[in-house]
Short mmCIF file of C-alpha atoms and ligand atoms in Angstrom, two decimals:
data_model
loop_
_atom_site.label_atom_id
_atom_site.label_comp_id
_atom_site.label_asym_id
_atom_site.label_seq_id
_atom_site.Cartn_x
_atom_site.Cartn_y
_atom_site.Cartn_z
CA MET J 4 -18.39 8.20 19.68
CA ILE J 5 -18.98 4.50 19.80
CA SER J 6 -19.22 2.81 16.47
CA PRO J 7 -22.46 1.01 15.71
CA LEU J 8 -20.37 -1.77 14.22
CA SER J 9 -20.16 -3.75 17.39
CA ARG J 10 -20.75 -7.06 15.71
CA ARG J 11 -17.72 -8.92 14.96
CA ARG J 12 -15.72 -10.48 17.68
CA MET J 13 -18.28 -12.54 19.42
CA LEU J 14 -19.76 -14.15 16.36
CA GLY J 15 -18.40 -15.62 13.21
CA GLY J 16 -18.07 -13.70 10.00
CA THR J 17 -16.31 -14.32 6.76
CA ALA J 18 -13.10 -12.64 7.56
CA LEU J 19 -9.92 -14.10 8.73
CA ALA J 20 -7.32 -13.20 11.16
CA THR J 21 -3.74 -12.79 11.89
CA ALA J 22 -1.04 -12.65 14.32
CA VAL J 23 0.95 -9.81 15.59
CA VAL J 24 4.47 -10.07 16.60
CA ALA J 25 6.70 -7.85 18.56
CA GLY J 26 10.40 -8.08 18.96
CA MET J 27 12.55 -8.67 21.95
CA LEU J 28 16.18 -8.24 22.66
CA ALA J 29 18.58 -8.92 19.90
CA SER J 30 22.34 -9.28 19.95
CA PRO J 31 23.68 -9.20 16.44
CA ALA J 32 27.21 -10.45 16.13
CA GLY J 33 29.80 -7.77 15.59
CA ALA J 34 27.49 -4.90 16.42
CA GLU J 35 26.67 -3.04 19.52
CA ALA J 36 24.06 -4.71 21.66
CA GLU J 37 20.70 -4.00 20.15
CA THR J 38 17.72 -3.53 22.34
CA THR J 39 15.13 -2.54 19.76
CA PRO J 40 12.30 -5.09 19.82
CA ARG J 41 11.72 -7.01 16.63
CA LEU J 42 8.15 -7.55 15.55
CA ILE J 43 6.17 -9.54 12.99
CA ILE J 44 2.46 -8.80 12.64
CA ASP J 45 0.03 -11.49 11.45
CA THR J 46 -3.19 -9.73 10.47
CA ASP J 47 -6.63 -10.36 9.00
CA ILE J 48 -6.67 -6.83 7.62
CA PHE J 49 -9.82 -6.31 5.57
CA ALA J 50 -12.11 -7.92 8.13
CA ASP J 51 -12.26 -4.97 10.51
CA VAL J 52 -10.52 -1.64 10.67
CA ASP J 53 -8.70 -2.12 13.97
CA ASP J 54 -6.03 -4.02 12.03
CA VAL J 55 -5.34 -0.76 10.20
CA GLY J 56 -4.97 1.07 13.50
CA ALA J 57 -2.65 -1.64 14.78
CA LEU J 58 -0.43 -1.40 11.69
CA ALA J 59 -0.37 2.37 12.05
CA ILE J 60 0.85 2.07 15.64
CA ALA J 61 3.55 -0.40 14.61
CA ASN J 62 4.70 1.89 11.80
CA ALA J 63 4.72 4.94 14.06
CA ALA J 64 6.77 3.01 16.62
CA HIS J 65 9.13 1.80 13.88
CA GLN J 66 9.51 5.37 12.70
CA ALA J 67 10.42 6.44 16.23
CA GLY J 68 12.99 3.65 16.58
CA ASP J 69 10.93 1.91 19.27
CA VAL J 70 10.52 -1.30 17.27
CA ARG J 71 11.87 -2.94 14.17
CA LEU J 72 8.91 -4.07 12.09
CA LEU J 73 10.31 -7.12 10.31
CA ALA J 74 7.33 -8.24 8.28
CA VAL J 75 3.56 -8.31 7.99
CA VAL J 76 1.72 -11.48 7.03
CA VAL J 77 -1.95 -11.56 6.07
CA ASN J 78 -4.19 -14.46 7.02
CA THR J 79 -7.27 -13.68 4.99
CA PRO J 80 -7.65 -14.95 1.42
CA SER J 81 -8.51 -11.47 0.13
CA ARG J 82 -6.39 -10.16 -2.71
CA TRP J 83 -6.69 -6.69 -1.15
CA GLY J 84 -5.32 -7.37 2.33
CA ALA J 85 -1.62 -7.48 1.43
CA PRO J 86 -1.59 -4.35 -0.76
CA ALA J 87 -3.61 -2.51 1.90
CA ALA J 88 -0.98 -3.41 4.51
CA SER J 89 1.73 -2.33 2.08
CA ALA J 90 -0.03 1.01 1.56
CA ILE J 91 0.10 1.71 5.30
CA ASN J 92 3.77 0.71 5.52
CA THR J 93 4.53 2.83 2.48
CA TYR J 94 2.80 5.90 3.90
CA TYR J 95 5.12 5.76 6.90
CA GLY J 96 8.20 5.34 4.71
CA ASN J 97 8.44 1.60 5.39
CA SER J 98 7.74 0.21 1.94
CA HIS J 99 10.72 -2.11 2.42
CA VAL J 100 8.88 -4.11 5.08
CA PRO J 101 7.78 -7.32 3.32
CA VAL J 102 4.12 -8.31 3.29
CA GLY J 103 3.13 -11.96 2.85
CA ALA J 104 -0.25 -13.35 1.86
CA ARG J 105 -2.11 -16.51 2.58
CA GLU J 106 -2.80 -18.64 -0.43
CA PRO J 107 -5.04 -19.05 -2.29
CA VAL J 108 -5.75 -15.38 -2.82
CA ASP J 109 -9.29 -14.79 -4.01
CA ASP J 110 -11.73 -11.99 -4.65
CA SER J 111 -13.49 -12.04 -1.29
CA VAL J 112 -15.17 -8.77 -0.48
CA ALA J 113 -15.69 -7.57 3.05
CA GLU J 114 -18.31 -5.18 4.30
CA ARG J 115 -17.09 -1.59 4.04
CA ASN J 116 -14.18 -2.73 1.94
CA TYR J 117 -11.53 -0.23 2.88
CA ALA J 118 -8.80 -2.70 1.89
CA GLN J 119 -9.62 -2.57 -1.80
CA TYR J 120 -9.80 1.22 -1.61
CA LEU J 121 -6.37 1.45 0.00
CA ALA J 122 -4.91 -0.98 -2.53
CA GLU J 123 -6.24 1.01 -5.46
CA HIS J 124 -5.84 4.59 -4.25
CA PHE J 125 -2.67 4.69 -2.15
CA PRO J 126 0.93 3.97 -3.19
CA ASN J 127 2.01 0.45 -2.31
CA SER J 128 4.48 -2.15 -3.49
CA LEU J 129 2.03 -4.96 -4.31
CA ARG J 130 -1.19 -3.78 -5.97
CA ASP J 131 -2.62 -7.30 -5.62
CA GLY J 132 -2.17 -10.00 -2.99
CA ARG J 133 -1.42 -12.49 -5.74
CA TYR J 134 1.96 -10.79 -6.13
CA ALA J 135 2.83 -11.12 -2.44
CA PRO J 136 5.17 -13.81 -1.10
CA GLU J 137 3.41 -16.78 0.46
CA ALA J 138 2.94 -16.29 4.20
CA VAL J 139 4.71 -19.36 5.58
CA SER J 140 7.64 -18.95 3.18
CA LEU J 141 8.01 -15.35 4.30
CA TYR J 142 7.81 -16.34 7.96
CA ARG J 143 10.53 -18.95 7.50
CA SER J 144 12.75 -16.62 5.53
CA VAL J 145 12.47 -13.74 7.99
CA LEU J 146 12.75 -15.85 11.14
CA ALA J 147 15.82 -17.71 9.85
CA GLY J 148 17.72 -14.41 9.67
CA GLN J 149 16.96 -13.22 13.20
CA PRO J 150 18.90 -13.56 16.45
CA ASP J 151 17.84 -16.51 18.58
CA HIS J 152 14.84 -15.72 20.78
CA GLY J 153 14.81 -12.25 19.25
CA VAL J 154 11.35 -11.94 17.71
CA THR J 155 7.92 -11.14 19.03
CA ILE J 156 4.95 -12.11 16.92
CA ALA J 157 1.70 -10.23 17.31
CA ALA J 158 -1.28 -12.22 16.07
CA ILE J 159 -4.31 -10.01 15.40
CA GLY J 160 -6.46 -12.34 13.37
CA LEU J 161 -6.87 -16.01 12.58
CA GLN J 162 -4.33 -18.60 13.64
CA THR J 163 -4.23 -20.12 10.15
CA ASN J 164 -0.76 -18.94 9.16
CA LEU J 165 0.76 -19.77 12.52
CA ALA J 166 -0.61 -23.31 12.41
CA ALA J 167 0.83 -23.74 8.92
CA LEU J 168 4.17 -22.33 10.08
CA LEU J 169 4.35 -24.84 12.96
CA ALA J 170 3.55 -27.68 10.55
CA SER J 171 6.09 -26.63 7.92
CA GLY J 172 9.09 -28.80 7.16
CA PRO J 173 12.73 -27.99 6.43
CA ASP J 174 13.39 -26.08 3.24
CA SER J 175 16.02 -23.92 1.57
CA ARG J 176 15.44 -21.15 4.12
CA SER J 177 16.07 -23.29 7.19
CA ARG J 178 16.81 -26.93 7.91
CA LEU J 179 14.64 -26.64 11.01
CA THR J 180 11.02 -27.64 11.11
CA GLY J 181 8.56 -24.82 11.64
CA ARG J 182 8.13 -25.68 15.28
CA GLU J 183 11.90 -25.88 15.80
CA LEU J 184 12.38 -22.57 14.00
CA VAL J 185 9.79 -20.87 16.21
CA ALA J 186 11.32 -22.34 19.35
CA ARG J 187 14.73 -20.98 18.37
CA LYS J 188 13.86 -17.54 16.98
CA VAL J 189 10.69 -16.39 18.71
CA ALA J 190 10.62 -14.99 22.22
CA ARG J 191 6.87 -14.72 22.60
CA LEU J 192 3.57 -14.68 20.79
CA VAL J 193 1.07 -11.96 21.70
CA VAL J 194 -2.38 -13.02 20.59
CA MET J 195 -5.52 -10.95 20.27
CA GLY J 196 -7.94 -13.80 20.67
CA GLY J 197 -10.34 -15.45 23.07
CA GLN J 198 -12.03 -14.04 26.14
CA TYR J 199 -10.90 -14.42 29.76
CA PRO J 200 -11.53 -16.39 31.79
CA ALA J 201 -13.86 -17.90 29.17
CA GLY J 202 -15.79 -17.02 26.04
CA ALA J 203 -16.15 -17.36 22.29
CA GLU J 204 -14.34 -14.75 20.22
CA PHE J 205 -14.10 -14.13 16.48
CA ASN J 206 -10.38 -14.69 15.90
CA PHE J 207 -10.46 -18.09 17.59
CA THR J 208 -13.74 -19.31 16.12
CA GLN J 209 -13.05 -18.65 12.42
CA ASP J 210 -10.49 -21.44 12.10
CA PRO J 211 -10.89 -23.38 15.35
CA ALA J 212 -8.72 -26.32 14.30
CA ALA J 213 -5.81 -23.95 13.68
CA THR J 214 -6.46 -22.22 17.00
CA GLN J 215 -6.37 -25.54 18.82
CA ARG J 216 -3.10 -26.54 17.16
CA VAL J 217 -1.35 -23.23 17.81
CA VAL J 218 -2.41 -22.84 21.44
CA ALA J 219 -1.54 -26.46 22.24
CA ALA J 220 1.76 -26.69 20.38
CA TRP J 221 3.30 -23.21 20.33
CA PRO J 222 6.75 -23.67 21.89
CA THR J 223 7.32 -20.20 23.42
CA ARG J 224 5.56 -17.88 25.82
CA MET J 225 2.06 -16.85 24.81
CA ILE J 226 0.27 -13.76 26.08
CA PHE J 227 -3.41 -13.41 25.28
CA ASP J 228 -5.15 -10.10 24.77
CA GLY J 229 -8.81 -11.02 25.17
CA PHE J 230 -11.93 -9.52 23.68
CA GLU J 231 -12.59 -7.69 26.92
CA ILE J 232 -9.37 -5.68 26.76
CA GLY J 233 -9.92 -3.59 23.65
CA ASP J 234 -13.68 -3.79 23.30
CA THR J 235 -14.40 -0.65 25.34
CA VAL J 236 -11.24 1.22 24.36
CA TYR J 237 -12.32 3.59 21.60
CA THR J 238 -9.84 5.08 19.16
CA GLY J 239 -9.60 6.64 15.72
CA ALA J 240 -11.80 9.74 15.78
CA GLY J 241 -8.72 11.95 15.87
CA LEU J 242 -7.59 10.63 12.49
CA ALA J 243 -9.97 13.19 10.95
CA GLY J 244 -7.34 15.79 11.82
CA THR J 245 -4.48 13.99 10.09
CA ALA J 246 -3.18 14.43 6.55
CA ALA J 247 -5.54 13.95 3.62
CA ASP J 248 -3.19 11.40 2.07
CA ASN J 249 -3.16 9.21 5.20
CA PRO J 250 -4.49 5.75 4.26
CA VAL J 251 -5.26 5.02 7.93
CA ARG J 252 -7.61 8.00 8.00
CA ALA J 253 -9.22 6.80 4.75
CA ALA J 254 -9.78 3.29 6.10
CA TYR J 255 -11.47 4.55 9.27
CA ARG J 256 -13.57 6.97 7.24
CA ILE J 257 -14.83 4.13 5.07
CA TYR J 258 -15.42 1.71 7.95
CA VAL J 259 -16.86 3.87 10.73
CA GLY J 260 -17.27 7.32 9.17
CA GLU J 261 -14.99 10.33 9.50
CA GLY J 262 -14.53 11.42 13.10
CA ASN J 263 -15.88 8.21 14.62
CA ASN J 264 -14.16 5.71 16.86
CA ARG J 265 -13.74 1.96 16.75
CA SER J 266 -12.90 -0.60 19.43
CA SER J 267 -9.20 -1.28 19.90
CA TRP J 268 -8.81 -5.04 20.07
CA ASP J 269 -5.82 -5.22 17.73
CA LEU J 270 -4.31 -1.88 18.73
CA THR J 271 -3.98 -2.94 22.36
CA ALA J 272 -2.27 -6.18 21.34
CA VAL J 273 0.31 -4.53 19.09
CA HIS J 274 0.89 -1.71 21.57
CA TYR J 275 1.52 -4.24 24.32
CA ALA J 276 3.78 -6.29 22.05
CA ILE J 277 5.98 -3.25 21.40
CA TYR J 278 5.93 -1.32 24.64
CA GLY J 279 4.84 -3.73 27.31
CA ALA J 280 2.59 -0.91 28.40
CA PRO J 281 3.61 -0.69 32.06
CA GLY J 282 0.83 0.80 34.12
CA LEU J 283 -1.87 -0.22 31.66
CA TYR J 284 -1.96 -3.98 32.20
CA ARG J 285 -0.73 -6.78 34.38
CA LEU J 286 -0.34 -10.40 33.49
CA SER J 287 -2.51 -13.11 34.95
CA GLY J 288 -0.78 -15.93 36.70
CA PRO J 289 0.47 -18.73 34.46
CA GLY J 290 -2.13 -21.18 33.25
CA ASN J 291 -3.34 -22.93 30.15
CA ASN J 292 -5.84 -21.82 27.56
CA ASP J 293 -8.18 -24.68 26.64
CA ILE J 294 -9.63 -24.36 23.13
CA ALA J 295 -12.82 -26.29 22.32
CA THR J 296 -13.62 -27.68 18.88
CA ASP J 297 -15.76 -24.64 18.12
CA GLY J 298 -12.91 -22.26 19.01
CA SER J 299 -14.38 -21.10 22.31
CA ASN J 300 -11.86 -20.92 25.12
CA THR J 301 -11.65 -21.57 28.84
CA TRP J 302 -8.76 -20.56 31.06
CA HIS J 303 -7.38 -23.03 33.61
CA ASP J 304 -4.82 -22.10 36.26
CA THR J 305 -3.54 -25.69 36.39
CA PRO J 306 -1.51 -27.21 35.04
CA PRO J 307 0.43 -24.00 34.38
CA LYS J 308 2.08 -23.52 31.01
CA ASP J 309 4.04 -20.51 29.77
CA GLN J 310 0.72 -18.81 28.97
CA TYR J 311 -0.80 -15.65 30.46
CA TYR J 312 -3.59 -13.20 29.69
CA LEU J 313 -3.72 -9.44 30.05
CA VAL J 314 -5.69 -7.75 32.80
CA LYS J 315 -6.34 -4.00 32.61
CA THR J 316 -4.95 -1.88 35.44
CA ALA J 317 -5.79 1.51 33.89
CA SER J 318 -9.01 3.08 32.70
CA ASP J 319 -10.21 2.65 29.13
CA ASP J 320 -9.72 6.39 28.57
CA THR J 321 -6.11 6.23 29.73
CA ILE J 322 -5.37 3.32 27.39
CA ALA J 323 -7.18 5.05 24.52
CA GLY J 324 -5.15 8.19 25.10
CA GLU J 325 -1.87 6.35 24.66
CA LEU J 326 -3.11 4.55 21.56
CA ASN J 327 -4.52 7.69 19.98
CA GLN J 328 -1.27 9.53 20.49
CA LEU J 329 0.52 6.95 18.33
CA LEU J 330 -2.36 6.56 15.90
CA THR J 331 -2.42 10.23 15.00
CA ARG J 332 1.31 10.92 15.18
CA PRO J 333 2.38 12.52 11.88
CA ARG J 334 4.73 10.57 9.69
CA ARG J 335 8.19 11.96 9.39
CA1 LIG I 496 -7.78 -8.31 13.24
#
């Protein structure tokens, strides 16, 4: 069933966004070659429920050994976003995965506020976003400890944290600037944002100045998952058959109603960041994503930068099937 909540991506709202990260090859010294991708997710969890689905997929993949989820950072000012993310990690046995929050943390309330419900009703390590580490500090700390070019970031919300990371200066965690640290440690940034070849999409229009800075200055490969990829891929109804203590099921129940689906903008981005999803997508040719002052975007093939966007090569039902399989996989 298609959710009636088809509002958000094309118009502004009050919520914020994030970034998702997925990991690439890593070669830790003194250990056997490691091929498990390493991922950081930057999310506006609390704005829409597809962030919950995306975190569920990342946790299920982490549980299966398909990815190493390094951290989650939240780019909304809600005090409930970070504990909600922690509740999902905790459900999957990943309470050790750190969750950072954007400051200042306030009492913003979203429509169908599943995030507050998860924070208050499911075990988590934070309880309140005010107790979470600050997002940029967490980014710098986590990135500094990773193999060079070993991290994928998946951005599934606003670009606010990423812009602040790029602008950050040397500190006790690293003597590199934020931009230098990203250039050294990150392999690629997968971004749910924009529309291709052109459009105006929620994640890019909520903090357009940050979007402009990130897209213009990000020093590694960028792959864009546009509005058109996940909009008609419907997932989540099957959560009604999962465990009663599953916070992902609770979030979908609150946001779209038990047994209903939601679009899969963020799920497709995180899934791609982890698995590459051969057979589901191809990459556009290289180009450059031009961000206007209002956050709308236009793709140009020239001059080419290390930027690409996803193009679907499978049906929406096929993509949804793969996502749903992960989304409803029982925790171990
Ligand atoms: Ca999101």
